[in-house]
PDB file of C-alpha atoms in Angstrom:
ATOM      1  CA  UNK A 834      -0.200  -0.084  -0.582  1.00  0.00           C
ATOM      2  CA  UNK A 835       1.834   3.482  -1.053  1.00  0.00           C
ATOM      3  CA  UNK A 836       0.134   6.106   0.758  1.00  0.00           C
ATOM      4  CA  UNK A 837       1.427   8.914  -0.213  1.00  0.00           C
ATOM      5  CA  UNK A 838       0.970  10.789  -3.093  1.00  0.00           C
ATOM      6  CA  UNK A 839       4.331  11.659  -5.230  1.00  0.00           C
ATOM      7  CA  UNK A 840       5.691  15.232  -4.545  1.00  0.00           C
ATOM      8  CA  UNK A 841       5.020  17.034  -7.525  1.00  0.00           C
ATOM      9  CA  UNK A 842       1.437  15.168  -8.151  1.00  0.00           C
ATOM     10  CA  UNK A 843      -1.773  17.444  -7.669  1.00  0.00           C
ATOM     11  CA  UNK A 844      -4.933  16.612  -5.895  1.00  0.00           C
ATOM     12  CA  UNK A 845      -7.551  15.003  -7.847  1.00  0.00           C
ATOM     13  CA  UNK A 846      -9.809  16.802  -5.956  1.00  0.00           C
ATOM     14  CA  UNK A 847     -10.133  20.142  -4.226  1.00  0.00           C
ATOM     15  CA  UNK A 848     -13.578  20.948  -2.352  1.00  0.00           C
ATOM     16  CA  UNK A 849     -14.590  24.597  -0.534  1.00  0.00           C
ATOM     17  CA  UNK A 850     -17.207  24.492   1.903  1.00  0.00           C
ATOM     18  CA  UNK A 851     -18.662  26.609   4.530  1.00  0.00           C
ATOM     19  CA  UNK A 852     -20.604  25.623   7.344  1.00  0.00           C
ATOM     20  CA  UNK A 853     -22.957  27.610   9.021  1.00  0.00           C
ATOM     21  CA  UNK A 854     -21.524  26.106  12.550  1.00  0.00           C
ATOM     22  CA  UNK A 855     -18.321  26.671  14.825  1.00  0.00           C
ATOM     23  CA  UNK A 856     -14.805  25.110  13.940  1.00  0.00           C
ATOM     24  CA  UNK A 857     -14.698  22.922  16.856  1.00  0.00           C
ATOM     25  CA  UNK A 858     -18.175  21.477  15.938  1.00  0.00           C
ATOM     26  CA  UNK A 859     -17.314  20.944  12.075  1.00  0.00           C
ATOM     27  CA  UNK A 860     -14.193  19.500  13.472  1.00  0.00           C
ATOM     28  CA  UNK A 861     -15.278  17.114  15.587  1.00  0.00           C
ATOM     29  CA  UNK A 862     -17.962  15.431  13.792  1.00  0.00           C
ATOM     30  CA  UNK A 863     -14.351  14.060  11.518  1.00  0.00           C
ATOM     31  CA  UNK A 864     -13.164  12.527  14.713  1.00  0.00           C
ATOM     32  CA  UNK A 865     -16.547  11.439  17.214  1.00  0.00           C
ATOM     33  CA  UNK A 866     -17.545   7.518  15.244  1.00  0.00           C
ATOM     34  CA  UNK A 867     -21.101   8.598  16.688  1.00  0.00           C
ATOM     35  CA  UNK A 868     -21.315  11.851  14.693  1.00  0.00           C
ATOM     36  CA  UNK A 869     -19.021  10.658  11.499  1.00  0.00           C
ATOM     37  CA  UNK A 870     -21.691   7.555  10.699  1.00  0.00           C
ATOM     38  CA  UNK A 871     -24.604  10.037  10.316  1.00  0.00           C
ATOM     39  CA  UNK A 872     -22.809  12.025   7.678  1.00  0.00           C
ATOM     40  CA  UNK A 873     -20.202   9.601   6.095  1.00  0.00           C
ATOM     41  CA  UNK A 874     -21.200   8.178   3.002  1.00  0.00           C
ATOM     42  CA  UNK A 875     -22.897   9.141  -0.735  1.00  0.00           C
ATOM     43  CA  UNK A 876     -26.658  10.151  -0.206  1.00  0.00           C
ATOM     44  CA  UNK A 877     -28.665   7.506   0.270  1.00  0.00           C
ATOM     45  CA  UNK A 878     -25.556   5.791   1.386  1.00  0.00           C
ATOM     46  CA  UNK A 879     -25.327   4.805   5.603  1.00  0.00           C
ATOM     47  CA  UNK A 880     -22.396   3.455   7.460  1.00  0.00           C
ATOM     48  CA  UNK A 881     -23.682   1.170   9.921  1.00  0.00           C
ATOM     49  CA  UNK A 882     -19.681   0.491  11.514  1.00  0.00           C
ATOM     50  CA  UNK A 883     -18.137   3.268  12.245  1.00  0.00           C
ATOM     51  CA  UNK A 884     -14.780   3.059  13.751  1.00  0.00           C
ATOM     52  CA  UNK A 885     -12.179   5.394  14.046  1.00  0.00           C
ATOM     53  CA  UNK A 886      -8.382   5.987  16.475  1.00  0.00           C
ATOM     54  CA  UNK A 887      -8.162   9.216  15.708  1.00  0.00           C
ATOM     55  CA  UNK A 888      -5.016  10.241  16.701  1.00  0.00           C
ATOM     56  CA  UNK A 889      -1.445  10.391  14.667  1.00  0.00           C
ATOM     57  CA  UNK A 890      -1.253   6.477  13.300  1.00  0.00           C
ATOM     58  CA  UNK A 891      -4.614   5.747  14.604  1.00  0.00           C
ATOM     59  CA  UNK A 892      -6.583   3.853  12.137  1.00  0.00           C
ATOM     60  CA  UNK A 893     -10.561   4.214  10.933  1.00  0.00           C
ATOM     61  CA  UNK A 894     -12.746   1.544   9.343  1.00  0.00           C
ATOM     62  CA  UNK A 895     -16.290   2.169   7.684  1.00  0.00           C
ATOM     63  CA  UNK A 896     -18.733   0.000   5.923  1.00  0.00           C
ATOM     64  CA  UNK A 897     -20.725   1.771   3.471  1.00  0.00           C
ATOM     65  CA  UNK A 898     -24.378   0.336   3.020  1.00  0.00           C
ATOM     66  CA  UNK A 899     -25.539   1.595  -0.793  1.00  0.00           C
ATOM     67  CA  UNK A 900     -29.071   2.091  -0.686  1.00  0.00           C
ATOM     68  CA  UNK A 901     -29.245  -1.835  -2.003  1.00  0.00           C
ATOM     69  CA  UNK A 902     -28.106  -3.040   0.387  1.00  0.00           C
ATOM     70  CA  UNK A 903     -24.483  -3.800  -0.963  1.00  0.00           C
ATOM     71  CA  UNK A 904     -21.757  -3.300   1.996  1.00  0.00           C
ATOM     72  CA  UNK A 905     -18.189  -1.626   0.872  1.00  0.00           C
ATOM     73  CA  UNK A 906     -15.686  -1.340   4.119  1.00  0.00           C
ATOM     74  CA  UNK A 907     -13.393   1.358   3.917  1.00  0.00           C
ATOM     75  CA  UNK A 908     -10.539   2.448   6.134  1.00  0.00           C
ATOM     76  CA  UNK A 909      -7.679   4.523   6.695  1.00  0.00           C
ATOM     77  CA  UNK A 910      -5.003   5.846   8.787  1.00  0.00           C
ATOM     78  CA  UNK A 911      -4.540   9.465  10.520  1.00  0.00           C
ATOM     79  CA  UNK A 912      -1.439  10.925  10.010  1.00  0.00           C
ATOM     80  CA  UNK A 913      -2.300  13.931  11.503  1.00  0.00           C
ATOM     81  CA  UNK A 914      -4.633  15.349  14.196  1.00  0.00           C
ATOM     82  CA  UNK A 915      -4.077  19.403  14.591  1.00  0.00           C
ATOM     83  CA  UNK A 916      -7.674  19.802  16.342  1.00  0.00           C
ATOM     84  CA  UNK A 917      -9.539  21.921  15.637  1.00  0.00           C
ATOM     85  CA  UNK A 918      -7.468  23.003  12.695  1.00  0.00           C
ATOM     86  CA  UNK A 919      -6.536  20.189  10.665  1.00  0.00           C
ATOM     87  CA  UNK A 920      -6.816  15.452  10.089  1.00  0.00           C
ATOM     88  CA  UNK A 921      -4.652  15.091   7.322  1.00  0.00           C
ATOM     89  CA  UNK A 922      -5.598  10.962   6.426  1.00  0.00           C
ATOM     90  CA  UNK A 923      -5.332   8.308   4.130  1.00  0.00           C
ATOM     91  CA  UNK A 924      -8.102   6.052   2.704  1.00  0.00           C
ATOM     92  CA  UNK A 925      -8.347   2.490   1.398  1.00  0.00           C
ATOM     93  CA  UNK A 926     -11.265   0.298  -1.058  1.00  0.00           C
ATOM     94  CA  UNK A 927     -10.796  -3.079  -1.349  1.00  0.00           C
ATOM     95  CA  UNK A 928     -12.306  -5.436  -3.071  1.00  0.00           C
ATOM     96  CA  UNK A 929     -13.654  -8.840  -1.493  1.00  0.00           C
ATOM     97  CA  UNK A 930      -9.956 -10.858  -2.356  1.00  0.00           C
ATOM     98  CA  UNK A 931      -8.387  -8.061  -0.423  1.00  0.00           C
ATOM     99  CA  UNK A 932      -7.213  -5.966  -3.572  1.00  0.00           C
ATOM    100  CA  UNK A 933      -6.571  -2.699  -3.063  1.00  0.00           C
ATOM    101  CA  UNK A 934      -9.603  -0.672  -5.523  1.00  0.00           C
ATOM    102  CA  UNK A 935      -8.750   2.563  -4.798  1.00  0.00           C
ATOM    103  CA  UNK A 936      -6.281   4.481  -2.280  1.00  0.00           C
ATOM    104  CA  UNK A 937      -6.457   8.234  -1.420  1.00  0.00           C
ATOM    105  CA  UNK A 938      -4.363  11.175   0.800  1.00  0.00           C
ATOM    106  CA  UNK A 939      -6.809  13.894   2.348  1.00  0.00           C
ATOM    107  CA  UNK A 940      -5.712  17.374   3.888  1.00  0.00           C
ATOM    108  CA  UNK A 941      -8.882  18.746   5.770  1.00  0.00           C
ATOM    109  CA  UNK A 942      -8.395  22.165   7.297  1.00  0.00           C
ATOM    110  CA  UNK A 943     -10.596  23.922   9.388  1.00  0.00           C
ATOM    111  CA  UNK A 944     -11.072  27.736   9.026  1.00  0.00           C
ATOM    112  CA  UNK A 945     -12.573  29.965  12.147  1.00  0.00           C
ATOM    113  CA  UNK A 946     -14.509  32.869  10.566  1.00  0.00           C
ATOM    114  CA  UNK A 947     -15.006  35.860  12.027  1.00  0.00           C
ATOM    115  CA  UNK A 948     -18.802  35.267  12.028  1.00  0.00           C
ATOM    116  CA  UNK A 949     -18.674  31.806  13.904  1.00  0.00           C
ATOM    117  CA  UNK A 950     -18.412  29.912  10.686  1.00  0.00           C
ATOM    118  CA  UNK A 951     -16.327  27.211  10.184  1.00  0.00           C
ATOM    119  CA  UNK A 952     -14.360  27.436   6.023  1.00  0.00           C
ATOM    120  CA  UNK A 953     -13.351  23.761   4.938  1.00  0.00           C
ATOM    121  CA  UNK A 954     -11.250  22.139   2.623  1.00  0.00           C
ATOM    122  CA  UNK A 955     -10.749  19.144   0.964  1.00  0.00           C
ATOM    123  CA  UNK A 956      -7.338  18.429  -0.863  1.00  0.00           C
ATOM    124  CA  UNK A 957      -8.102  14.315  -2.158  1.00  0.00           C
ATOM    125  CA  UNK A 958      -5.425  12.888  -4.330  1.00  0.00           C
ATOM    126  CA  UNK A 959      -5.514   9.282  -5.738  1.00  0.00           C
ATOM    127  CA  UNK A 960      -2.400   8.170  -4.844  1.00  0.00           C
ATOM    128  CA  UNK A 961      -3.665   4.295  -6.291  1.00  0.00           C
ATOM    129  CA  UNK A 962      -6.424   3.246  -8.380  1.00  0.00           C
ATOM    130  CA  UNK A 963      -7.739  -0.070 -10.191  1.00  0.00           C
ATOM    131  CA  UNK A 964      -9.172   0.230 -13.192  1.00  0.00           C
ATOM    132  CA  UNK A 965     -12.404  -0.705 -12.806  1.00  0.00           C
ATOM    133  CA  UNK A 966     -12.999   2.076 -10.511  1.00  0.00           C
ATOM    134  CA  UNK A 967     -11.420   5.117 -12.601  1.00  0.00           C
ATOM    135  CA  UNK A 968     -14.938   6.562 -12.703  1.00  0.00           C
ATOM    136  CA  UNK A 969     -14.285   7.639  -9.442  1.00  0.00           C
ATOM    137  CA  UNK A 970     -11.404  10.138 -10.685  1.00  0.00           C
ATOM    138  CA  UNK A 971     -14.005  11.142 -13.639  1.00  0.00           C
ATOM    139  CA  UNK A 972     -16.981  12.505 -10.727  1.00  0.00           C
ATOM    140  CA  UNK A 973     -18.061   9.630  -8.676  1.00  0.00           C
ATOM    141  CA  UNK A 974     -15.468  10.923  -5.822  1.00  0.00           C
ATOM    142  CA  UNK A 975     -16.915  14.888  -6.340  1.00  0.00           C
ATOM    143  CA  UNK A 976     -20.458  13.598  -5.839  1.00  0.00           C
ATOM    144  CA  UNK A 977     -19.692  11.117  -2.562  1.00  0.00           C
ATOM    145  CA  UNK A 978     -17.711  13.732  -1.194  1.00  0.00           C
ATOM    146  CA  UNK A 979     -20.221  16.989  -1.743  1.00  0.00           C
ATOM    147  CA  UNK A 980     -23.260  14.512  -0.683  1.00  0.00           C
ATOM    148  CA  UNK A 981     -21.650  13.211   2.153  1.00  0.00           C
ATOM    149  CA  UNK A 982     -20.546  17.119   2.938  1.00  0.00           C
ATOM    150  CA  UNK A 983     -24.149  18.385   2.428  1.00  0.00           C
ATOM    151  CA  UNK A 984     -25.088  15.718   5.036  1.00  0.00           C
ATOM    152  CA  UNK A 985     -22.400  16.686   7.545  1.00  0.00           C
ATOM    153  CA  UNK A 986     -23.807  20.595   6.894  1.00  0.00           C
ATOM    154  CA  UNK A 987     -26.921  19.327   7.960  1.00  0.00           C
ATOM    155  CA  UNK A 988     -25.759  17.284  10.912  1.00  0.00           C
ATOM    156  CA  UNK A 989     -23.334  20.342  12.617  1.00  0.00           C
ATOM    157  CA  UNK A 990     -26.167  22.786  11.796  1.00  0.00           C
ATOM    158  CA  UNK A 991     -28.494  21.033  13.648  1.00  0.00           C
TER     159      UNK A 991
END
């Protein structure tokens, strides 16, 4: 498993989002498994398993359940936890045989705005991608992250 992008490799996806919630609340939703289980995964997906060891070197595991019932395990490792400002982590998705389908490297920053809102920036770099997952690079990843962040926005604004 190669978890780091090449030094000159640009992110495959950059998303900026402003949340109507304080930075500490938005950050906490990324490191609290009970909260993450409520927003992780694309629209229509649930996360019946969400285990997080949110510390540098700690692992995380989420089972995403699709609307058709298919469960896709995914996980990764935390590299940086700088509460409440930054998370750096990796992700992986494997097939039923244990072969890596996707490996990603993510930098998530949380900026407190003067009005009490939070600006989140997500930079996601695909380090390894199986050919059958090439669609992830061309829109699938953006849709998945965007709709996940929509669910996060509803959670932290409540």
